[in-house]
Amino acid sequence: MKLPKFFRRFGPGLLVTAAFIGPGTVTKATTAGANFGHTLLWAVGFSVIATIVFQEMASRLGIVTGRGLGEAIRPTIPNAFARGLAIVLVVSAIIIGNAAYQAGNIAGAAVGVSAATGTQQQTVVSIAIGFAAWGILMIGHYRSLQRILVALVVTMSSVFLLTAFSVPIDWRSFAMGWIKPTIPEGGLKEVLAIIGTTVVPYNLFLHATASAEKWSSDKTESVSDETVREAIQESRGDTILSVGLGGLVTAAVMATAAAAFFRSDAGFTNLADAARQLEPLLGNHARWLFGVGLFAAGLTSTITAPLAAAYAAAGCFGWPIDLKDWRLRTVFTTVIVFGISFAASGSKPTDIITFAQVANGLLLPLLAIFLLAVMNNAALLGKHRNHWIANTLGVLTVVVVTVLGLRSLVSVFFSG
């Protein structure tokens, strides 16, 4: 069964959207909209641009070299000890970070099922969601995985966009939120979390490897430079389309929360209550709409987080990029089992998600610097290495994220 023509335009960039539009994005966008209205929409815009910049680099690396980001570590660091240390640190950070995200993804998807159906069996639902994601990954075919993710992302996007257009939005305030960067009192943590849940470090590994699988110039002995350029252009369009769609969904969630909770007596408390609190605006369908959207968001991220961890480990250790390989299956199964265990324990998904987002927001500058170094390696990329525009945007993003991260750490230490 073929996908409709429009949806066939989506490629590996869709994996990025499926990964970052999860319960974490829904949680932080809802919190930001409820507490600050449209004020932090500029952070969504910045995050989308930064994501496009870095994911384009990661995809270009995969297309030109036929390698994932993890594989690029080995030839880039000549010293054996430093290379081994870097590999251990990267793999540890990605697997541990993804395991933390996985717990939030599964717990968030379970909350979506609860909102839509009224069931309160979080343990049973969490286990079922985890096994569903594991079963999909065990299929081991990228095309089948892509079809499933397209269906889930389209469902999720349609639900959240429909919800946003069903509530009264102050369009002037909405427009100003994009073009007037401000951080209100108490908003710094929300800004860092929005960035941390959109510009996700593990997506760099995921996108590079997926692009190498789809467009790699190493698939044949001789590939013309024109073919490589066409692949890069196709990938760039896919990245902009996919990440742009994710940005629209994030903005829709924030605008919906602003309409429902900002400057009203019904403050946002948690994901479980959000659907009920939307009922005055959306009527009896609020719980079903919100639940289906949150479930789809959680399941897409529940699939892509362990996939990214497996790809990162494979690249760093030189394993074959094959989802049927027992080593990759061991990695993604471990991440899923950890996520199920944590989610089924009854821990609050918002706490798990917030921890993972802040940790990733602080980890991002380190991986971004490494990616910039790799993308300027002429021996590795030749004429397809970064030019000054990509480097300028990349350095600017690293500076902004680093400053925000340091400010967040300072505020945490001095607030205690």
Short mmCIF file of C-alpha atoms in Angstrom, two decimals:
data_model
loop_
_atom_site.label_atom_id
_atom_site.label_comp_id
_atom_site.label_asym_id
_atom_site.label_seq_id
_atom_site.Cartn_x
_atom_site.Cartn_y
_atom_site.Cartn_z
CA MET A 1 0.00 0.00 0.00
CA LYS A 2 1.50 3.33 -1.10
CA LEU A 3 1.23 6.58 0.79
CA PRO A 4 -0.75 9.43 -0.83
CA LYS A 5 1.43 11.57 -3.10
CA PHE A 6 1.70 14.54 -0.71
CA PHE A 7 2.80 12.37 2.22
CA ARG A 8 5.48 10.69 0.11
CA ARG A 9 7.30 14.05 0.25
CA PHE A 10 8.10 13.32 3.87
CA GLY A 11 11.40 11.52 4.43
CA PRO A 12 13.78 11.10 7.37
CA GLY A 13 12.87 14.61 8.54
CA LEU A 14 9.55 13.16 9.66
CA LEU A 15 11.43 11.06 12.23
CA VAL A 16 12.67 14.31 13.77
CA THR A 17 9.14 15.69 14.03
CA ALA A 18 7.83 12.40 15.41
CA ALA A 19 10.58 12.50 18.03
CA PHE A 20 10.27 16.06 19.29
CA ILE A 21 6.47 16.41 19.16
CA GLY A 22 5.85 14.18 22.15
CA PRO A 23 4.29 14.58 25.59
CA GLY A 24 7.22 16.83 26.50
CA THR A 25 6.32 19.35 23.83
CA VAL A 26 2.62 19.17 24.71
CA THR A 27 3.41 19.64 28.41
CA LYS A 28 5.78 22.58 28.06
CA ALA A 29 3.78 24.32 25.32
CA THR A 30 0.64 24.00 27.45
CA THR A 31 2.44 25.27 30.56
CA ALA A 32 3.94 28.19 28.62
CA GLY A 33 0.59 29.15 27.09
CA ALA A 34 -1.26 28.81 30.39
CA ASN A 35 1.24 30.89 32.39
CA PHE A 36 2.48 33.41 29.83
CA GLY A 37 -0.08 33.49 27.00
CA HIS A 38 1.57 34.02 23.62
CA THR A 39 4.69 35.69 25.07
CA LEU A 40 7.00 32.71 24.50
CA LEU A 41 6.02 31.93 20.91
CA TRP A 42 9.33 33.50 19.84
CA ALA A 43 11.07 30.60 21.63
CA VAL A 44 9.12 28.18 19.40
CA GLY A 45 10.25 30.12 16.32
CA PHE A 46 13.88 30.14 17.49
CA SER A 47 13.73 26.43 18.27
CA VAL A 48 12.33 25.59 14.83
CA ILE A 49 15.04 27.59 13.04
CA ALA A 50 17.77 26.06 15.23
CA THR A 51 16.40 22.57 14.64
CA ILE A 52 16.33 23.07 10.87
CA VAL A 53 19.92 24.40 10.91
CA PHE A 54 21.38 21.49 12.87
CA GLN A 55 19.21 18.75 11.36
CA GLU A 56 20.16 19.93 7.87
CA MET A 57 23.81 19.50 8.85
CA ALA A 58 23.20 16.05 10.28
CA SER A 59 21.30 14.95 7.18
CA ARG A 60 23.97 16.36 4.85
CA LEU A 61 26.63 14.45 6.80
CA GLY A 62 24.71 11.20 6.30
CA ILE A 63 24.12 11.79 2.58
CA VAL A 64 27.69 12.76 1.69
CA THR A 65 29.62 10.31 3.87
CA GLY A 66 27.16 7.45 4.22
CA ARG A 67 27.81 7.63 7.97
CA GLY A 68 25.83 8.57 11.03
CA LEU A 69 27.04 11.16 13.50
CA GLY A 70 28.36 8.46 15.82
CA GLU A 71 30.49 7.01 13.03
CA ALA A 72 31.96 10.45 12.34
CA ILE A 73 33.49 10.50 15.83
CA ARG A 74 36.10 7.86 15.06
CA PRO A 75 37.96 9.56 12.17
CA THR A 76 37.51 13.05 13.65
CA ILE A 77 39.31 12.35 16.96
CA PRO A 78 42.82 10.96 16.21
CA ASN A 79 43.86 10.13 19.79
CA ALA A 80 42.67 6.63 20.68
CA PHE A 81 42.08 7.36 24.38
CA ALA A 82 40.20 10.61 23.67
CA ARG A 83 38.18 8.86 20.96
CA GLY A 84 37.21 6.01 23.28
CA LEU A 85 36.28 8.44 26.05
CA ALA A 86 34.17 10.53 23.66
CA ILE A 87 32.35 7.44 22.41
CA VAL A 88 31.57 6.24 25.94
CA LEU A 89 30.33 9.69 26.98
CA VAL A 90 28.18 10.15 23.87
CA VAL A 91 26.62 6.70 24.04
CA SER A 92 26.01 7.00 27.79
CA ALA A 93 24.42 10.43 27.42
CA ILE A 94 22.20 9.39 24.52
CA ILE A 95 21.03 6.09 26.00
CA ILE A 96 20.45 7.50 29.51
CA GLY A 97 18.80 10.63 28.13
CA ASN A 98 16.57 8.62 25.81
CA ALA A 99 15.62 6.25 28.61
CA ALA A 100 14.49 9.25 30.67
CA TYR A 101 12.57 10.63 27.70
CA GLN A 102 11.09 7.20 27.05
CA ALA A 103 9.55 7.10 30.51
CA GLY A 104 7.90 10.47 29.87
CA ASN A 105 6.78 9.41 26.38
CA ILE A 106 5.08 6.25 27.60
CA ALA A 107 3.55 7.97 30.64
CA GLY A 108 2.28 10.81 28.47
CA ALA A 109 0.75 8.44 25.91
CA ALA A 110 -0.94 6.58 28.79
CA VAL A 111 -2.41 9.88 30.00
CA GLY A 112 -3.78 10.38 26.48
CA VAL A 113 -5.50 6.99 26.59
CA SER A 114 -6.90 7.84 30.01
CA ALA A 115 -8.25 11.18 28.80
CA ALA A 116 -9.87 9.68 25.71
CA THR A 117 -11.36 6.56 27.29
CA GLY A 118 -11.65 7.34 30.99
CA THR A 119 -9.58 4.30 32.01
CA GLN A 120 -7.29 4.73 35.02
CA GLN A 121 -5.16 1.61 34.50
CA GLN A 122 -1.87 3.46 33.98
CA THR A 123 0.31 0.41 34.64
CA VAL A 124 -1.49 -1.82 32.14
CA VAL A 125 -1.73 0.91 29.51
CA SER A 126 1.96 1.86 29.91
CA ILE A 127 3.03 -1.76 29.41
CA ALA A 128 0.77 -2.08 26.34
CA ILE A 129 2.16 1.12 24.78
CA GLY A 130 5.75 0.03 25.42
CA PHE A 131 5.15 -3.37 23.84
CA ALA A 132 3.40 -1.75 20.86
CA ALA A 133 6.47 0.46 20.21
CA TRP A 134 8.77 -2.56 20.63
CA GLY A 135 6.71 -4.59 18.18
CA ILE A 136 6.82 -1.83 15.57
CA LEU A 137 10.62 -1.54 15.88
CA MET A 138 11.02 -5.31 15.70
CA ILE A 139 9.51 -5.22 12.18
CA GLY A 140 12.93 -3.93 11.17
CA HIS A 141 11.97 -2.18 7.91
CA TYR A 142 12.39 1.59 7.46
CA ARG A 143 9.55 1.91 4.91
CA SER A 144 7.05 0.20 7.20
CA LEU A 145 8.22 2.36 10.10
CA GLN A 146 7.86 5.50 7.97
CA ARG A 147 4.26 4.65 7.00
CA ILE A 148 3.30 4.11 10.63
CA LEU A 149 4.92 7.37 11.71
CA VAL A 150 3.32 9.34 8.87
CA ALA A 151 -0.12 8.11 9.98
CA LEU A 152 0.58 8.97 13.63
CA VAL A 153 2.09 12.40 12.91
CA VAL A 154 -0.76 13.36 10.58
CA THR A 155 -3.31 12.26 13.21
CA MET A 156 -1.53 14.16 15.96
CA SER A 157 -1.05 17.31 13.86
CA SER A 158 -4.65 17.34 12.65
CA VAL A 159 -6.02 17.00 16.17
CA PHE A 160 -3.93 19.77 17.71
CA LEU A 161 -4.40 22.17 14.78
CA LEU A 162 -8.15 21.54 14.75
CA THR A 163 -8.27 22.18 18.49
CA ALA A 164 -6.41 25.49 18.12
CA PHE A 165 -8.78 26.74 15.41
CA SER A 166 -11.75 25.78 17.58
CA VAL A 167 -10.88 28.20 20.41
CA PRO A 168 -10.95 32.03 20.40
CA ILE A 169 -7.43 33.30 19.74
CA ASP A 170 -6.20 36.88 20.21
CA TRP A 171 -4.46 37.08 16.83
CA ARG A 172 -2.70 40.38 17.56
CA SER A 173 -1.15 38.94 20.71
CA PHE A 174 -0.38 35.74 18.80
CA ALA A 175 1.53 37.69 16.10
CA MET A 176 3.45 39.79 18.65
CA GLY A 177 4.55 36.65 20.49
CA TRP A 178 6.57 35.56 17.44
CA ILE A 179 8.38 38.85 16.81
CA LYS A 180 8.97 40.28 20.30
CA PRO A 181 11.49 38.15 22.22
CA THR A 182 10.94 38.64 25.95
CA ILE A 183 11.47 36.43 29.00
CA PRO A 184 8.91 37.31 31.68
CA GLU A 185 9.64 36.67 35.34
CA GLY A 186 9.63 32.92 35.89
CA GLY A 187 9.77 32.23 32.16
CA LEU A 188 13.45 31.29 31.76
CA LYS A 189 12.93 27.66 32.69
CA GLU A 190 10.04 27.44 30.22
CA VAL A 191 12.16 28.92 27.41
CA LEU A 192 14.98 26.43 28.07
CA ALA A 193 12.47 23.56 28.22
CA ILE A 194 10.84 24.59 24.91
CA ILE A 195 14.28 24.65 23.27
CA GLY A 196 15.28 21.42 25.01
CA THR A 197 12.21 19.55 23.79
CA THR A 198 12.51 20.83 20.18
CA VAL A 199 16.25 20.91 19.45
CA VAL A 200 16.75 17.39 20.78
CA PRO A 201 20.38 16.14 20.74
CA TYR A 202 19.55 12.51 19.92
CA ASN A 203 17.73 13.63 16.77
CA LEU A 204 21.12 14.55 15.28
CA PHE A 205 22.13 10.87 15.42
CA LEU A 206 18.73 9.70 14.24
CA HIS A 207 18.56 12.04 11.23
CA ALA A 208 22.14 11.47 10.04
CA THR A 209 21.76 7.69 10.06
CA ALA A 210 18.28 7.72 8.50
CA SER A 211 19.51 10.05 5.73
CA ALA A 212 22.51 7.81 5.09
CA GLU A 213 20.10 4.90 4.72
CA LYS A 214 17.87 6.76 2.25
CA TRP A 215 20.26 8.92 0.22
CA SER A 216 23.81 7.77 0.95
CA SER A 217 26.34 8.44 -1.80
CA ASP A 218 28.17 5.30 -0.66
CA LYS A 219 25.43 3.00 -2.01
CA THR A 220 27.24 2.67 -5.31
CA GLU A 221 30.89 2.87 -6.24
CA SER A 222 30.49 6.05 -8.29
CA VAL A 223 27.85 8.69 -7.68
CA SER A 224 27.86 11.98 -9.56
CA ASP A 225 28.16 15.24 -7.67
CA GLU A 226 24.86 16.31 -9.23
CA THR A 227 23.12 13.31 -7.67
CA VAL A 228 24.53 14.20 -4.25
CA ARG A 229 23.43 17.83 -4.64
CA GLU A 230 19.92 16.72 -5.62
CA ALA A 231 19.76 14.44 -2.58
CA ILE A 232 20.87 17.29 -0.32
CA GLN A 233 18.23 19.60 -1.81
CA GLU A 234 15.53 16.95 -1.39
CA SER A 235 16.60 16.36 2.20
CA ARG A 236 16.65 20.10 2.92
CA GLY A 237 13.07 20.47 1.68
CA ASP A 238 12.00 17.44 3.73
CA THR A 239 13.64 18.91 6.85
CA ILE A 240 12.00 22.32 6.46
CA LEU A 241 8.58 20.79 5.77
CA SER A 242 8.73 18.28 8.62
CA VAL A 243 10.22 20.55 11.29
CA GLY A 244 7.98 23.43 10.20
CA LEU A 245 4.94 21.20 10.72
CA GLY A 246 6.21 20.38 14.19
CA GLY A 247 6.58 24.09 14.96
CA LEU A 248 2.98 24.74 13.88
CA VAL A 249 1.76 21.97 16.19
CA THR A 250 3.73 23.40 19.13
CA ALA A 251 2.33 26.88 18.46
CA ALA A 252 -1.19 25.44 18.19
CA VAL A 253 -0.89 23.74 21.58
CA MET A 254 0.44 26.95 23.16
CA ALA A 255 -2.33 29.07 21.62
CA THR A 256 -4.99 26.62 22.80
CA ALA A 257 -3.61 26.70 26.35
CA ALA A 258 -3.46 30.52 26.27
CA ALA A 259 -7.13 30.68 25.27
CA ALA A 260 -8.17 28.16 27.92
CA PHE A 261 -6.04 29.04 30.94
CA PHE A 262 -4.19 32.38 30.62
CA ARG A 263 -5.69 35.05 32.87
CA SER A 264 -8.53 32.75 33.88
CA ASP A 265 -9.46 30.98 37.07
CA ALA A 266 -8.82 27.56 35.48
CA GLY A 267 -5.06 27.26 35.83
CA PHE A 268 -3.16 24.41 34.16
CA THR A 269 -2.17 21.74 36.68
CA ASN A 270 -1.24 18.59 34.74
CA LEU A 271 -1.83 16.74 31.49
CA ALA A 272 -4.58 14.61 32.98
CA ASP A 273 -6.67 17.67 33.87
CA ALA A 274 -5.98 19.63 30.68
CA ALA A 275 -8.65 17.87 28.62
CA ARG A 276 -11.30 18.38 31.28
CA GLN A 277 -10.37 22.05 31.63
CA LEU A 278 -10.78 22.53 27.86
CA GLU A 279 -14.41 21.40 27.94
CA PRO A 280 -15.88 24.92 28.45
CA LEU A 281 -14.28 25.91 25.12
CA LEU A 282 -14.53 22.69 23.10
CA GLY A 283 -17.53 20.95 24.63
CA ASN A 284 -17.88 17.22 25.19
CA HIS A 285 -15.31 16.38 22.50
CA ALA A 286 -12.46 18.04 24.40
CA ARG A 287 -11.35 14.95 26.28
CA TRP A 288 -11.42 12.76 23.16
CA LEU A 289 -9.57 15.29 20.99
CA PHE A 290 -6.87 16.01 23.53
CA GLY A 291 -6.50 12.34 24.42
CA VAL A 292 -6.08 11.14 20.83
CA GLY A 293 -3.56 13.89 20.06
CA LEU A 294 -1.53 13.19 23.21
CA PHE A 295 -1.59 9.43 22.61
CA ALA A 296 -0.34 9.85 19.02
CA ALA A 297 2.36 12.27 20.19
CA GLY A 298 3.48 9.88 22.90
CA LEU A 299 3.55 6.82 20.66
CA THR A 300 5.60 8.52 17.90
CA SER A 301 8.22 9.56 20.45
CA THR A 302 8.06 6.15 22.14
CA ILE A 303 9.11 4.66 18.78
CA THR A 304 11.79 7.19 17.79
CA ALA A 305 13.63 7.60 21.13
CA PRO A 306 14.85 3.97 21.35
CA LEU A 307 15.49 3.99 17.59
CA ALA A 308 17.80 6.99 17.99
CA ALA A 309 19.64 5.34 20.89
CA ALA A 310 20.21 2.22 18.78
CA TYR A 311 21.47 4.25 15.81
CA ALA A 312 23.83 6.27 18.04
CA ALA A 313 25.32 3.15 19.61
CA ALA A 314 25.68 1.44 16.22
CA GLY A 315 27.50 4.43 14.75
CA CYS A 316 29.87 4.85 17.67
CA PHE A 317 30.79 1.16 17.92
CA GLY A 318 30.82 0.39 14.20
CA TRP A 319 27.86 -2.00 14.21
CA PRO A 320 25.84 -2.52 11.00
CA ILE A 321 22.84 -0.18 10.69
CA ASP A 322 20.29 -2.96 10.66
CA LEU A 323 17.30 -3.02 13.01
CA LYS A 324 17.38 -6.80 12.81
CA ASP A 325 20.90 -6.89 14.28
CA TRP A 326 20.76 -8.29 17.84
CA ARG A 327 22.95 -5.48 19.23
CA LEU A 328 20.64 -2.73 17.99
CA ARG A 329 17.67 -4.70 19.24
CA THR A 330 19.33 -5.01 22.64
CA VAL A 331 19.79 -1.23 22.85
CA PHE A 332 16.26 -0.23 21.85
CA THR A 333 14.74 -2.98 23.97
CA THR A 334 16.71 -1.77 27.00
CA VAL A 335 15.47 1.79 26.51
CA ILE A 336 11.87 0.60 26.16
CA VAL A 337 12.07 -1.65 29.23
CA PHE A 338 13.46 1.22 31.31
CA GLY A 339 10.70 3.50 30.05
CA ILE A 340 7.97 0.97 30.82
CA SER A 341 9.33 0.35 34.31
CA PHE A 342 9.47 4.03 35.21
CA ALA A 343 6.13 4.93 33.61
CA ALA A 344 4.30 1.96 35.13
CA SER A 345 5.58 2.87 38.60
CA GLY A 346 3.13 5.76 38.74
CA SER A 347 5.70 8.56 38.61
CA LYS A 348 4.32 11.90 37.45
CA PRO A 349 4.98 12.25 33.70
CA THR A 350 5.46 16.02 33.99
CA ASP A 351 8.33 15.55 36.45
CA ILE A 352 10.04 12.95 34.25
CA ILE A 353 9.57 15.05 31.11
CA THR A 354 10.86 18.25 32.71
CA PHE A 355 14.02 16.51 33.98
CA ALA A 356 14.77 15.06 30.53
CA GLN A 357 14.15 18.38 28.77
CA VAL A 358 16.39 20.45 31.02
CA ALA A 359 19.15 17.81 30.86
CA ASN A 360 18.97 17.76 27.05
CA GLY A 361 18.94 21.55 26.92
CA LEU A 362 22.24 21.57 28.81
CA LEU A 363 23.70 18.67 26.74
CA LEU A 364 22.78 20.27 23.42
CA PRO A 365 25.63 22.87 23.24
CA LEU A 366 28.29 20.14 23.60
CA LEU A 367 26.89 17.97 20.81
CA ALA A 368 26.20 21.01 18.64
CA ILE A 369 29.84 22.12 18.93
CA PHE A 370 30.98 18.63 17.97
CA LEU A 371 28.63 18.62 14.96
CA LEU A 372 29.96 22.00 13.81
CA ALA A 373 33.52 20.67 14.04
CA VAL A 374 32.62 17.61 11.96
CA MET A 375 30.75 19.67 9.36
CA ASN A 376 33.85 21.83 8.76
CA ASN A 377 36.09 18.82 8.11
CA ALA A 378 37.12 19.24 4.47
CA ALA A 379 38.71 15.77 4.33
CA LEU A 380 35.39 14.23 5.35
CA LEU A 381 32.90 16.35 3.42
CA GLY A 382 34.87 18.08 0.68
CA LYS A 383 32.88 20.78 -1.13
CA HIS A 384 29.78 19.86 0.90
CA ARG A 385 31.24 21.06 4.19
CA ASN A 386 29.66 24.01 5.97
CA HIS A 387 29.83 27.47 4.47
CA TRP A 388 29.81 30.70 6.45
CA ILE A 389 26.01 31.00 6.61
CA ALA A 390 25.54 27.58 8.22
CA ASN A 391 28.46 28.21 10.57
CA THR A 392 27.14 31.62 11.60
CA LEU A 393 23.66 30.29 12.32
CA GLY A 394 25.12 27.28 14.14
CA VAL A 395 27.45 29.34 16.33
CA LEU A 396 24.68 31.84 17.12
CA THR A 397 22.39 28.99 18.19
CA VAL A 398 25.10 27.46 20.39
CA VAL A 399 25.75 30.83 22.06
CA VAL A 400 22.05 31.46 22.76
CA VAL A 401 21.45 27.95 24.11
CA THR A 402 24.60 28.08 26.25
CA VAL A 403 23.69 31.45 27.76
CA LEU A 404 20.16 30.28 28.55
CA GLY A 405 21.50 27.06 30.05
CA LEU A 406 23.99 28.90 32.26
CA ARG A 407 21.32 31.35 33.39
CA SER A 408 19.10 28.43 34.27
CA LEU A 409 21.85 26.78 36.34
CA VAL A 410 22.60 30.05 38.14
CA SER A 411 18.93 30.55 38.95
CA VAL A 412 18.68 27.00 40.34
CA PHE A 413 21.74 27.38 42.60
CA PHE A 414 20.89 30.82 43.90
CA SER A 415 17.17 30.10 44.37
CA GLY A 416 18.03 27.38 46.89
#
